[in-house]
Each structure stands twice: as C-alpha cells, then as structure tokens.
C-alpha cells in the first residue's frame, strides 16, 4: 500500500479512537507491531479557535511514524484552517473523518452527516487537499443508512479531488456499532477503487485480520476496539500474514506486563495524576478473565501513585502464578478479548 512516500505491504493499522488513541496507546501499539497509527479525531473548529485541549491532541513523537492526524468539521473554512495547523505538526498524512455517527459530531453536520451531502464532502476534501502539501486521506462508512448506501458514488468523487486513500468501516451511520461490518461492500469498493482501500470493522483477532484481507482484497486493515487491552493483536496479525502461523495468545504475565508498560507511557505523557487516572478504565480489559479480578481492580482504581499501582499489578502477577499451580489458570488457553464492550458502551452513552 502506498500513501505519499509511505509504502507498506498489507499494513495493519491502529484506528483513530477518541480518548483511547492518545500518545501512550499509539506508542504501545507501535511497539507491538502497528504499522501506522492515527490520532483520535480533533475538532477543526476547536483548532481554529486555539483550544488548548485540542492543540494538545496534535502532539506526537518520531517513534510513532508513520502516523496520521485526523480532523473533523462541517465547514470548508474551518477544515482548511485546521488542516494547515495540523500540517505544522508534521504528520505523514492527514485524515478527514466522514464517519463519526455520534450526535455531538454527526448531529452538527460533520463526520457521517456528510455522507448525506456528497457535494459538500467533496468540496471539503478538495479544499483540504489544496491547502496542504502532505497526502490527505478519508475515513468513512458505507452510507447514512441501509436505504442510502452511496459509497460507490462517493469514491470516484474523492479520488477526483486528490484523496489518496480511503479507510472504510463496513457499516452505515444508522447501524452505529450494531450487527457485523459488511465486508462485501468493502470488497466492491476495493474492486472499483483507484486509490488504496483500508478495511475496517470487527477485527477481533489475527485470524479476523487475515479474513478481512482475503474477503475484501483491501490494501490494508484497520483495527479499533480489538486493540483495546490487546495491543498484541498487531504483531499476531502480522505474524499470521507473514508465516501463516498463529502466535500463542498472550498469557497473564504478558498482559500484566503490557498494562504496566501502558501505565508508564501514560504517566510519561500526562504526568502522575492524569496518567494514573486515565489508565483506570483500561485495567478491566487487560485483566479480563483472570481469577479474583474485581478485588484487584478495586485496589487499582483507588491508588493515586503510579509506583504503587505497579506494585499492585506485580503482586497480582505473583498471585496468578499460584493460580496456575492450583489449576485456576490454564496456561495457553486463557484469553482476554471481551470485545471491549465497556469502553464502547461508555462511548455510545456519552455521545449518542
Ligand atoms: C471509543 C471509540 C472511539 C472512536 N473514535 C473515533 C475517532 O476519533 N475517529 C474515527 O474516525 N473513528 C472513531 N471510532 C471508530 C473506529 O475508528 C472504528 O472505525 C470502529 O470502531 C470500527 O472498527 P472496530 O470494529 O475495529 O472497532 C471510535 C470508536 C470507538 C469504539
């Protein structure tokens, strides 16, 4: 797959996720094999107004390369201004969000709402492409609802104005996150596309990533929820793609170690107070399915010091060794992916 100067064979990409794909999580995923990472979406209007919180989201580090900054907005003027500001932070490319289904975004005419206004979507894309000298890509859904799937109409419009790749979540806006992402639509889009297509939706395992490539013919795949609490998914997917051999699932030692790694990165970038606080929502996915988890989670969410949190996690790792002896943990069989429902439900509750 080629976008600008980036050329990667069958990349496995971290999807943009609000409040999830911050610097710490992006770097964690990168260490575990993600080929490209995206910032969470950033409001064009907020960038234009110089809102500190949004400007902070533009910060990245060289180790994240290649990475994309994603922006969303509903007016050409704000999107152009935001694109120029974002370009100043030197991303490898700039991505436009035309897929967010939530009230706070689509309800204000941005994100997936633009699927109902293909002319405006095209005009925004064209203006952004002209405003910057880096490649511009789009992430979207297949249409507004099942009665108005229009991605095959939108695709050539975006190609004609210079969009360099399309990341496609195989659902409509109305479907939100329900059902299963439609791979057949992604396949059809890929078949007609002159630009690279990145397939997205419901990749929960390395095997799913392989199937997504096989069933859609896409140039790359993008993983969102399946990476939460499970950054191992990137290296596992790449190993499977390269050798055809599955990697063993991460055991409790690897999962606890990666939670500690995540915490350290979080504290490095946000300081102790916020770094520790924001990690709290991640422990349940890292520890999912292990014995006596609620007790340890209760301890973790009450602790304010990062070193103390690490001590709790290390003590729990030791405790788990005992559970192996007792047969409460069957080595090599335990697995974590709970489809991260909790984070998703919070996301929907906050945004719909
Ligand atoms: C918590 C959360 C936050 C999200 N934030 C964004 C975002 O900022 N930008 C975006 O384009 N999509 C966002 N999405 C959508 C994902 O990028 C992705 O398209 C979707 O979750 C489907 O992929 P998956 O099944 O691999 O999770 C978000 C999804 C979730 C669950």
XYZ file of C-alpha atoms and ligand atoms in Angstrom:
383
model
C 0.000 0.000 0.000
C 1.340 3.416 -0.908
C 0.301 6.754 0.579
C 2.696 9.553 -0.327
C 6.157 8.282 0.500
C 4.886 5.550 2.830
C 4.975 2.139 1.251
C 3.993 -0.863 3.366
C 2.861 -4.269 2.220
C -0.512 -5.198 3.777
C -0.284 -2.798 6.735
C -2.119 -3.473 9.973
C -3.225 -0.073 11.211
C -4.432 1.315 14.539
C -7.807 3.046 14.077
C -8.436 6.518 15.464
C -10.404 6.290 18.728
C -11.455 9.220 20.846
C -9.979 9.113 24.360
C -8.152 5.891 23.504
C -5.527 6.506 20.823
C -3.522 9.072 22.742
C 0.281 9.234 22.576
C 0.690 6.466 25.153
C -1.624 4.000 23.443
C -0.310 4.802 19.976
C 3.249 4.179 21.088
C 2.246 0.992 22.876
C 0.589 -0.317 19.709
C 3.574 0.745 17.646
C 5.893 -1.251 19.931
C 3.601 -4.218 19.373
C 3.634 -4.029 15.615
C 1.077 -1.466 14.405
C 2.315 -0.272 11.015
C 0.523 3.082 11.027
C -1.246 4.860 13.895
C -3.859 7.637 13.909
C -4.540 10.343 16.458
C -8.085 10.476 17.769
C -10.240 12.894 15.785
C -9.646 16.557 16.513
C -12.273 19.242 16.060
C -11.378 21.629 13.254
C -13.390 24.384 14.880
C -11.534 23.928 18.176
C -8.147 24.008 16.429
C -9.118 27.156 14.649
C -10.089 28.768 17.947
C -6.842 27.620 19.543
C -8.489 25.458 22.211
C -5.628 24.161 24.341
C -7.069 20.659 24.862
C -7.418 20.130 21.109
C -3.989 21.531 20.310
C -2.506 19.057 22.807
C -4.004 16.203 20.794
C -1.770 17.186 17.871
C 1.370 16.252 19.775
C 3.147 13.163 18.565
C 6.646 11.689 18.691
C 9.004 10.498 15.986
C 8.691 6.883 17.188
C 5.070 6.912 16.053
C 5.949 7.330 12.395
C 4.275 6.752 10.106
C 1.232 8.398 11.679
C -1.828 10.335 10.598
C -3.600 13.222 12.290
C -7.368 13.062 11.923
C -9.626 16.125 11.851
C -13.382 16.578 11.623
C -15.616 19.528 10.930
C -18.566 20.743 8.934
C -17.324 23.899 7.238
C -14.785 24.253 4.468
C -13.185 27.274 6.142
C -12.572 25.603 9.491
C -11.360 22.392 7.856
C -8.866 24.297 5.717
C -7.560 26.249 8.698
C -7.340 23.102 10.815
C -5.565 21.210 8.030
C -2.892 23.901 7.825
C -2.461 23.899 11.621
C -2.251 20.090 11.688
C 0.278 20.065 8.851
C 2.534 22.167 11.071
C 2.795 19.133 13.372
C 4.332 17.116 10.519
C 2.106 14.044 10.239
C 2.886 11.623 7.433
C -0.627 12.271 6.211
C -3.803 13.998 7.195
C -7.058 12.093 7.540
C -10.561 13.539 7.332
C -13.294 11.941 9.444
C -16.500 11.487 7.466
C -17.643 8.523 9.536
C -18.382 9.521 13.111
C -22.016 8.641 13.838
C -22.448 10.396 17.178
C -24.792 13.236 17.937
C -22.013 15.502 19.046
C -20.357 15.211 15.595
C -22.891 13.986 13.006
C -25.622 15.970 14.749
C -23.677 19.117 13.909
C -23.222 18.346 10.244
C -19.740 16.801 10.494
C -18.479 13.191 10.406
C -21.001 10.736 8.962
C -23.554 13.516 8.366
C -21.559 14.427 5.253
C -22.494 11.063 3.733
C -25.830 12.753 3.085
C -24.130 15.657 1.357
C -21.684 14.167 -1.142
C -21.138 17.564 -2.821
C -20.100 19.182 0.417
C -17.976 16.184 1.363
C -16.190 16.508 -1.971
C -15.781 20.256 -1.610
C -14.263 19.902 1.873
C -11.918 17.183 0.627
C -10.840 19.250 -2.377
C -10.202 22.353 -0.277
C -8.160 20.415 2.280
C -6.113 18.674 -0.422
C -5.314 22.068 -1.964
C -4.470 23.663 1.384
C -1.685 21.282 2.406
C 1.302 19.651 0.766
C 1.042 16.299 2.576
C -1.247 13.458 1.424
C -4.880 13.654 2.520
C -6.997 10.553 3.157
C -10.604 9.944 4.218
C -12.164 7.582 6.760
C -15.859 6.947 6.365
C -18.741 4.473 6.450
C -20.627 2.870 3.556
C -23.589 5.282 3.751
C -26.063 7.012 6.046
C -28.475 4.087 6.347
C -29.182 0.786 4.627
C -31.573 2.514 2.190
C -28.993 5.063 1.084
C -25.668 3.254 0.771
C -23.713 5.593 -1.504
C -20.057 4.795 -1.002
C -19.648 3.682 -4.633
C -20.858 7.108 -5.738
C -18.668 8.922 -3.233
C -15.469 7.020 -4.025
C -14.768 8.491 -7.512
C -15.625 11.989 -6.306
C -12.979 11.719 -3.585
C -10.471 10.213 -5.992
C -11.056 13.021 -8.497
C -10.205 15.733 -5.960
C -6.966 14.052 -4.879
C -7.830 11.967 -1.808
C -5.026 9.404 -1.598
C -6.599 6.533 0.377
C -9.939 5.503 1.833
C -10.383 3.795 5.196
C -13.802 2.189 5.171
C -15.822 0.980 8.154
C -18.294 -1.516 6.690
C -21.394 -0.141 8.414
C -23.863 2.654 7.809
C -24.282 5.558 10.193
C -27.615 4.184 11.375
C -26.079 0.883 12.312
C -23.731 2.656 14.740
C -21.846 -0.415 16.038
C -24.668 -2.954 15.692
C -24.516 -6.199 13.744
C -21.395 -7.038 11.846
C -19.354 -4.845 9.495
C -20.213 -5.667 5.891
C -17.171 -7.000 4.087
C -18.979 -7.377 0.765
C -19.367 -3.597 0.456
C -15.701 -3.119 1.243
C -14.848 -5.669 -1.444
C -16.947 -3.828 -4.015
C -15.332 -0.522 -3.135
C -11.868 -2.054 -3.418
C -12.744 -3.501 -6.795
C -13.630 -0.061 -8.163
C -11.025 2.000 -6.345
C -8.049 3.675 -7.965
C -6.660 4.532 -4.521
C -5.696 2.201 -1.639
C -8.596 0.929 0.470
C -8.157 0.199 4.172
C -10.769 -2.220 5.509
C -12.184 -1.610 8.986
C -14.747 -3.171 11.281
C -14.897 -6.094 13.690
C -11.335 -7.338 13.556
C -11.012 -9.002 16.974
C -8.160 -11.394 16.275
C -5.259 -12.069 13.938
C -7.485 -14.555 12.118
C -10.095 -11.831 11.552
C -7.412 -9.588 10.041
C -6.388 -12.345 7.643
C -10.013 -12.991 6.688
C -10.581 -9.268 6.120
C -7.711 -9.161 3.624
C -8.892 -12.341 1.939
C -12.572 -11.407 1.688
C -12.180 -7.777 0.644
C -8.876 -7.697 -1.244
C -8.166 -4.486 0.691
C -4.704 -2.931 0.689
C -4.591 -2.554 4.471
C -6.680 -3.357 7.528
C -7.509 -1.108 10.447
C -8.190 -2.292 13.989
C -10.088 -0.296 16.602
C -11.833 -1.960 19.541
C -9.952 -5.220 19.062
C -6.735 -3.472 20.114
C -8.093 -2.122 23.399
C -6.462 -4.163 26.156
C -4.880 -6.227 23.413
C -2.091 -4.381 21.565
C -0.660 -7.848 20.847
C -3.191 -8.143 18.042
C -0.899 -6.221 15.667
C 2.127 -8.491 15.986
C -0.121 -11.550 15.939
C -1.844 -10.391 12.738
C 1.448 -9.615 11.039
C 2.958 -12.935 12.035
C -0.066 -14.768 10.679
C 0.051 -12.790 7.435
C 3.764 -13.428 7.013
C 4.132 -17.032 8.068
C 0.590 -18.387 8.148
C 1.275 -19.466 11.726
C -0.790 -18.199 14.659
C 1.048 -16.745 17.639
C 0.148 -18.191 21.036
C -2.291 -15.915 22.890
C -0.631 -13.633 25.456
C -0.584 -15.203 28.913
C -1.362 -13.346 32.133
C 2.305 -12.387 32.539
C 2.389 -10.656 29.152
C -0.965 -8.993 29.791
C 0.037 -7.614 33.178
C 3.417 -6.503 31.807
C 1.750 -4.649 28.944
C -0.663 -2.948 31.360
C 2.413 -1.723 33.290
C 4.049 -0.598 30.045
C 0.871 1.322 29.149
C 0.722 2.933 32.591
C 4.337 4.078 32.390
C 3.746 5.676 28.982
C 0.556 7.273 30.239
C 2.391 8.822 33.210
C 5.260 9.904 30.967
C 2.938 11.927 28.760
C 0.259 13.091 31.180
C 2.040 13.256 34.491
C 1.248 11.107 37.516
C -2.197 12.486 38.354
C -3.851 12.202 34.950
C -1.688 9.339 33.741
C -2.851 7.146 36.638
C -6.438 8.380 36.466
C -6.890 7.771 32.746
C -5.414 4.286 32.943
C -8.176 3.143 35.276
C -10.634 2.364 32.503
C -8.126 0.044 30.836
C -7.430 -2.451 33.640
C -10.581 -4.498 33.132
C -9.626 -5.325 29.547
C -6.018 -6.148 30.416
C -7.079 -8.422 33.264
C -10.279 -9.805 31.767
C -10.990 -13.406 32.642
C -8.275 -13.780 35.293
C -9.179 -15.026 38.801
C -10.204 -12.574 41.533
C -10.033 -9.639 39.143
C -12.676 -7.458 40.757
C -10.741 -7.413 44.020
C -7.529 -6.302 42.335
C -9.364 -3.812 40.126
C -10.902 -2.201 43.185
C -7.438 -1.720 44.595
C -6.098 -0.365 41.321
C -8.766 2.288 40.913
C -8.219 3.621 44.427
C -4.489 4.124 44.127
C -3.107 7.526 43.055
C 0.610 6.783 42.896
C 1.935 5.115 39.750
C 4.610 3.151 41.562
C 2.024 1.797 43.984
C -0.184 0.784 41.038
C 2.740 -1.113 39.558
C 3.309 -2.835 42.911
C -0.325 -3.970 42.965
C -0.038 -5.317 39.422
C 3.229 -7.121 40.160
C 1.800 -8.627 43.341
C -1.212 -9.812 41.340
C 1.079 -11.353 38.737
C 2.740 -13.283 41.532
C -0.658 -14.307 42.874
C -1.580 -15.595 39.391
C 1.462 -17.889 39.435
C -0.226 -19.506 42.420
C -3.495 -19.822 40.462
C -1.590 -21.678 37.738
C -0.416 -24.195 40.357
C -3.965 -24.557 41.620
C -5.299 -25.057 38.084
C -7.426 -21.888 38.159
C -5.444 -20.541 35.220
C -4.879 -22.968 32.395
C -1.713 -21.797 30.682
C -2.066 -21.075 26.996
C -5.847 -21.178 26.991
C -6.872 -18.049 28.837
C -7.770 -15.190 26.666
C -8.898 -11.675 27.105
C -10.878 -10.245 24.309
C -14.227 -9.206 25.663
C -14.826 -7.001 22.624
C -14.208 -4.099 24.959
C -17.896 -3.568 25.393
C -17.490 -1.384 28.409
C -15.463 1.261 26.652
C -17.737 1.146 23.675
C -20.876 1.434 25.747
C -19.413 4.416 27.584
C -18.531 5.953 24.255
C -22.059 5.487 22.962
C -23.688 6.655 26.169
C -21.620 9.828 26.120
C -22.129 10.601 22.504
C -25.463 9.459 21.173
C -14.208 4.508 21.791
C -14.198 4.756 20.303
C -13.774 5.984 19.814
C -13.759 6.226 18.428
N -13.266 7.419 17.967
C -13.092 7.596 16.621
C -12.417 8.750 16.109
O -11.949 9.618 16.851
N -12.296 8.849 14.754
C -12.766 7.894 13.888
O -12.617 8.017 12.677
N -13.400 6.803 14.359
C -13.544 6.624 15.691
N -14.102 5.465 16.159
C -14.444 4.406 15.184
C -13.255 3.442 14.967
O -12.138 4.098 14.406
C -13.638 2.289 14.034
O -13.996 2.792 12.781
C -14.800 1.466 14.570
O -14.666 1.233 15.960
C -14.918 0.118 13.836
O -13.727 -0.602 13.935
P -13.525 -1.788 15.027
O -14.644 -2.750 14.838
O -12.182 -2.349 14.714
O -13.592 -1.135 16.374
C -14.193 5.233 17.528
C -14.624 4.008 18.026
C -14.642 3.753 19.396
C -15.098 2.421 19.898
